[in-house]
Amino acid sequence: MNEVNILAIDIGTKTGWAKYERGGKITGGTQHFKPKKTERQAIRWARFKEWTQMALDGVHIVYFEDVKAHAGVLAAHAYGGYLAILEMLCVTRNIPCHPVGVGVIKKYWTGKGNADKEAMVNEAKRRGFDIVDDNHADALAILSYALKQEF
């Protein structure tokens, strides 16, 4: 049962992540990729690629939040860039990469497909996790869903 390492990602400029390692160890947090005012916008993707390459070490399966609607054009473009990098790195390492819809994750985690950030955070705390923020809570929800699918 505990033979694989799974990485769950809530993709974004603030990327939440949670990793399940053989034996049941769970780690996670939030990575920030927002460029400073003096930096070019593309630095976000360079940082995401560098972090993701390290995060994928030893990983056998990836699950990520599949967002279909964004708050604006910039958010949509940023998400598309992050997603392209994630999928490229997974395919070059032969790591299966599974999208999970936002509503599916929220319903699985809280029982409500339209749960807000506070509900996601509260559920993570209720389950005993010491979380960083809502992005981390989302990643834990994705990981929980992934574990159900895999085991």
mmCIF file of C-alpha atoms in Angstrom:
data_model
loop_
_atom_site.group_PDB
_atom_site.id
_atom_site.type_symbol
_atom_site.label_atom_id
_atom_site.label_comp_id
_atom_site.label_asym_id
_atom_site.label_seq_id
_atom_site.Cartn_x
_atom_site.Cartn_y
_atom_site.Cartn_z
ATOM 1 C CA MET A 1 0.000 0.000 0.000
ATOM 2 C CA ASN A 2 2.671 2.511 0.950
ATOM 3 C CA GLU A 3 4.883 1.832 -2.049
ATOM 4 C CA VAL A 4 4.629 5.179 -3.856
ATOM 5 C CA ASN A 5 5.473 8.813 -3.219
ATOM 6 C CA ILE A 6 2.725 11.242 -4.245
ATOM 7 C CA LEU A 7 2.967 14.991 -4.828
ATOM 8 C CA ALA A 8 -0.225 17.062 -4.711
ATOM 9 C CA ILE A 9 -0.121 20.630 -6.028
ATOM 10 C CA ASP A 10 -2.463 23.605 -5.910
ATOM 11 C CA ILE A 11 -0.856 25.430 -8.848
ATOM 12 C CA GLY A 12 -0.504 29.207 -8.754
ATOM 13 C CA THR A 13 1.731 32.147 -7.975
ATOM 14 C CA LYS A 14 1.322 30.895 -4.416
ATOM 15 C CA THR A 15 1.599 27.151 -4.981
ATOM 16 C CA GLY A 16 0.367 24.923 -2.198
ATOM 17 C CA TRP A 17 1.951 21.501 -2.065
ATOM 18 C CA ALA A 18 1.704 18.320 -0.041
ATOM 19 C CA LYS A 19 3.821 15.211 -0.419
ATOM 20 C CA TYR A 20 3.102 11.707 0.779
ATOM 21 C CA GLU A 21 6.186 9.554 1.188
ATOM 22 C CA ARG A 22 6.438 5.800 1.620
ATOM 23 C CA GLY A 23 5.527 4.844 5.132
ATOM 24 C CA GLY A 24 2.982 7.617 5.571
ATOM 25 C CA LYS A 25 5.075 10.755 6.130
ATOM 26 C CA ILE A 26 3.292 13.893 4.890
ATOM 27 C CA THR A 27 5.085 17.190 4.312
ATOM 28 C CA GLY A 28 3.947 20.370 2.632
ATOM 29 C CA GLY A 29 3.666 24.112 2.549
ATOM 30 C CA THR A 30 3.355 26.996 0.132
ATOM 31 C CA GLN A 31 5.887 28.278 -2.397
ATOM 32 C CA HIS A 32 5.735 31.867 -3.668
ATOM 33 C CA PHE A 33 6.684 32.694 -7.262
ATOM 34 C CA LYS A 34 5.546 36.320 -7.570
ATOM 35 C CA PRO A 35 8.181 38.510 -9.247
ATOM 36 C CA LYS A 36 9.513 41.550 -7.420
ATOM 37 C CA LYS A 37 8.713 44.913 -8.991
ATOM 38 C CA THR A 38 12.228 45.094 -10.454
ATOM 39 C CA GLU A 39 12.024 41.613 -12.027
ATOM 40 C CA ARG A 40 10.582 40.472 -15.320
ATOM 41 C CA GLN A 41 7.312 38.565 -15.128
ATOM 42 C CA ALA A 42 8.820 35.411 -16.648
ATOM 43 C CA ILE A 43 10.948 34.863 -13.537
ATOM 44 C CA ARG A 44 7.855 33.265 -11.952
ATOM 45 C CA TRP A 45 8.072 30.345 -14.400
ATOM 46 C CA ALA A 46 11.828 29.964 -13.982
ATOM 47 C CA ARG A 47 11.372 29.764 -10.199
ATOM 48 C CA PHE A 48 8.438 27.362 -10.537
ATOM 49 C CA LYS A 49 10.451 25.090 -12.845
ATOM 50 C CA GLU A 50 13.425 25.056 -10.475
ATOM 51 C CA TRP A 51 11.242 24.297 -7.447
ATOM 52 C CA THR A 52 9.178 21.655 -9.271
ATOM 53 C CA GLN A 53 12.288 19.825 -10.468
ATOM 54 C CA MET A 54 13.355 19.440 -6.825
ATOM 55 C CA ALA A 55 9.834 18.632 -5.597
ATOM 56 C CA LEU A 56 9.506 15.794 -8.140
ATOM 57 C CA ASP A 57 12.601 13.970 -6.881
ATOM 58 C CA GLY A 58 11.492 10.499 -5.844
ATOM 59 C CA VAL A 59 7.844 11.147 -6.774
ATOM 60 C CA HIS A 60 5.888 8.431 -8.572
ATOM 61 C CA ILE A 61 2.529 10.179 -9.104
ATOM 62 C CA VAL A 62 1.347 13.815 -9.234
ATOM 63 C CA TYR A 63 -2.169 15.138 -8.621
ATOM 64 C CA PHE A 64 -2.995 18.786 -9.243
ATOM 65 C CA GLU A 65 -5.963 21.133 -9.041
ATOM 66 C CA ASP A 66 -7.449 21.503 -12.524
ATOM 67 C CA VAL A 67 -8.753 25.070 -12.638
ATOM 68 C CA LYS A 68 -11.145 25.882 -15.505
ATOM 69 C CA ALA A 69 -12.157 29.445 -14.511
ATOM 70 C CA HIS A 70 -9.824 32.228 -13.404
ATOM 71 C CA ALA A 71 -10.313 35.625 -11.763
ATOM 72 C CA GLY A 72 -8.689 37.383 -14.703
ATOM 73 C CA VAL A 73 -6.547 37.117 -17.802
ATOM 74 C CA LEU A 74 -3.229 37.409 -15.948
ATOM 75 C CA ALA A 75 -4.236 34.607 -13.560
ATOM 76 C CA ALA A 76 -5.235 32.422 -16.505
ATOM 77 C CA HIS A 77 -1.947 33.065 -18.298
ATOM 78 C CA ALA A 78 0.095 32.404 -15.158
ATOM 79 C CA TYR A 79 -1.774 29.155 -14.452
ATOM 80 C CA GLY A 80 -1.259 28.007 -18.046
ATOM 81 C CA GLY A 81 2.479 28.612 -17.751
ATOM 82 C CA TYR A 82 2.750 26.734 -14.475
ATOM 83 C CA LEU A 83 0.655 23.859 -15.801
ATOM 84 C CA ALA A 84 2.764 23.551 -18.960
ATOM 85 C CA ILE A 85 5.941 23.344 -16.875
ATOM 86 C CA LEU A 86 4.456 20.766 -14.499
ATOM 87 C CA GLU A 87 3.204 18.570 -17.331
ATOM 88 C CA MET A 88 6.482 18.875 -19.256
ATOM 89 C CA LEU A 89 8.556 17.872 -16.235
ATOM 90 C CA CYS A 90 6.234 14.963 -15.445
ATOM 91 C CA VAL A 91 6.227 13.616 -18.999
ATOM 92 C CA THR A 92 10.030 13.817 -19.282
ATOM 93 C CA ARG A 93 10.329 11.844 -16.026
ATOM 94 C CA ASN A 94 7.530 9.414 -16.929
ATOM 95 C CA ILE A 95 5.480 10.477 -13.883
ATOM 96 C CA PRO A 96 1.685 10.178 -14.248
ATOM 97 C CA CYS A 97 0.059 13.588 -13.737
ATOM 98 C CA HIS A 98 -3.633 13.573 -12.759
ATOM 99 C CA PRO A 99 -5.895 16.651 -12.884
ATOM 100 C CA VAL A 100 -8.674 16.945 -10.305
ATOM 101 C CA GLY A 101 -11.467 19.492 -10.678
ATOM 102 C CA VAL A 102 -11.833 22.252 -8.097
ATOM 103 C CA GLY A 103 -15.396 21.243 -7.182
ATOM 104 C CA VAL A 104 -14.393 17.593 -6.848
ATOM 105 C CA ILE A 105 -11.648 18.479 -4.363
ATOM 106 C CA LYS A 106 -13.865 20.810 -2.325
ATOM 107 C CA LYS A 107 -16.724 18.292 -2.163
ATOM 108 C CA TYR A 108 -14.398 15.446 -1.238
ATOM 109 C CA TRP A 109 -12.705 17.496 1.508
ATOM 110 C CA THR A 110 -15.655 19.397 3.027
ATOM 111 C CA GLY A 111 -18.802 17.826 1.614
ATOM 112 C CA LYS A 112 -19.588 21.027 -0.309
ATOM 113 C CA GLY A 113 -18.473 21.508 -3.919
ATOM 114 C CA ASN A 114 -18.471 25.276 -3.484
ATOM 115 C CA ALA A 115 -16.620 25.444 -0.136
ATOM 116 C CA ASP A 116 -14.774 28.710 0.454
ATOM 117 C CA LYS A 117 -11.142 29.121 1.542
ATOM 118 C CA GLU A 118 -12.096 29.324 5.208
ATOM 119 C CA ALA A 119 -13.939 25.999 5.024
ATOM 120 C CA MET A 120 -10.938 24.339 3.357
ATOM 121 C CA VAL A 121 -8.581 25.710 6.018
ATOM 122 C CA ASN A 122 -10.903 24.707 8.853
ATOM 123 C CA GLU A 123 -11.188 21.161 7.509
ATOM 124 C CA ALA A 124 -7.390 20.849 7.298
ATOM 125 C CA LYS A 125 -7.115 21.987 10.916
ATOM 126 C CA ARG A 126 -9.920 19.633 11.962
ATOM 127 C CA ARG A 127 -7.942 16.767 10.419
ATOM 128 C CA GLY A 128 -4.938 17.709 12.553
ATOM 129 C CA PHE A 129 -2.745 19.512 10.045
ATOM 130 C CA ASP A 130 -0.674 22.568 10.956
ATOM 131 C CA ILE A 131 -1.177 24.549 7.771
ATOM 132 C CA VAL A 132 0.540 27.580 6.281
ATOM 133 C CA ASP A 133 -2.422 29.048 4.370
ATOM 134 C CA ASP A 134 -5.377 28.173 2.140
ATOM 135 C CA ASN A 135 -3.073 27.050 -0.678
ATOM 136 C CA HIS A 136 -1.476 24.497 1.611
ATOM 137 C CA ALA A 137 -4.946 23.390 2.788
ATOM 138 C CA ASP A 138 -6.001 22.890 -0.839
ATOM 139 C CA ALA A 139 -2.890 20.797 -1.509
ATOM 140 C CA LEU A 140 -3.652 18.628 1.523
ATOM 141 C CA ALA A 141 -7.179 18.128 0.207
ATOM 142 C CA ILE A 142 -5.793 17.113 -3.190
ATOM 143 C CA LEU A 143 -3.370 14.721 -1.481
ATOM 144 C CA SER A 144 -6.170 13.181 0.572
ATOM 145 C CA TYR A 145 -8.154 12.650 -2.625
ATOM 146 C CA ALA A 146 -5.074 11.183 -4.341
ATOM 147 C CA LEU A 147 -4.465 8.748 -1.506
ATOM 148 C CA LYS A 148 -8.057 7.506 -1.787
ATOM 149 C CA GLN A 149 -7.600 6.970 -5.531
ATOM 150 C CA GLU A 150 -4.252 5.206 -5.221
ATOM 151 C CA PHE A 151 -4.842 3.073 -2.139
#
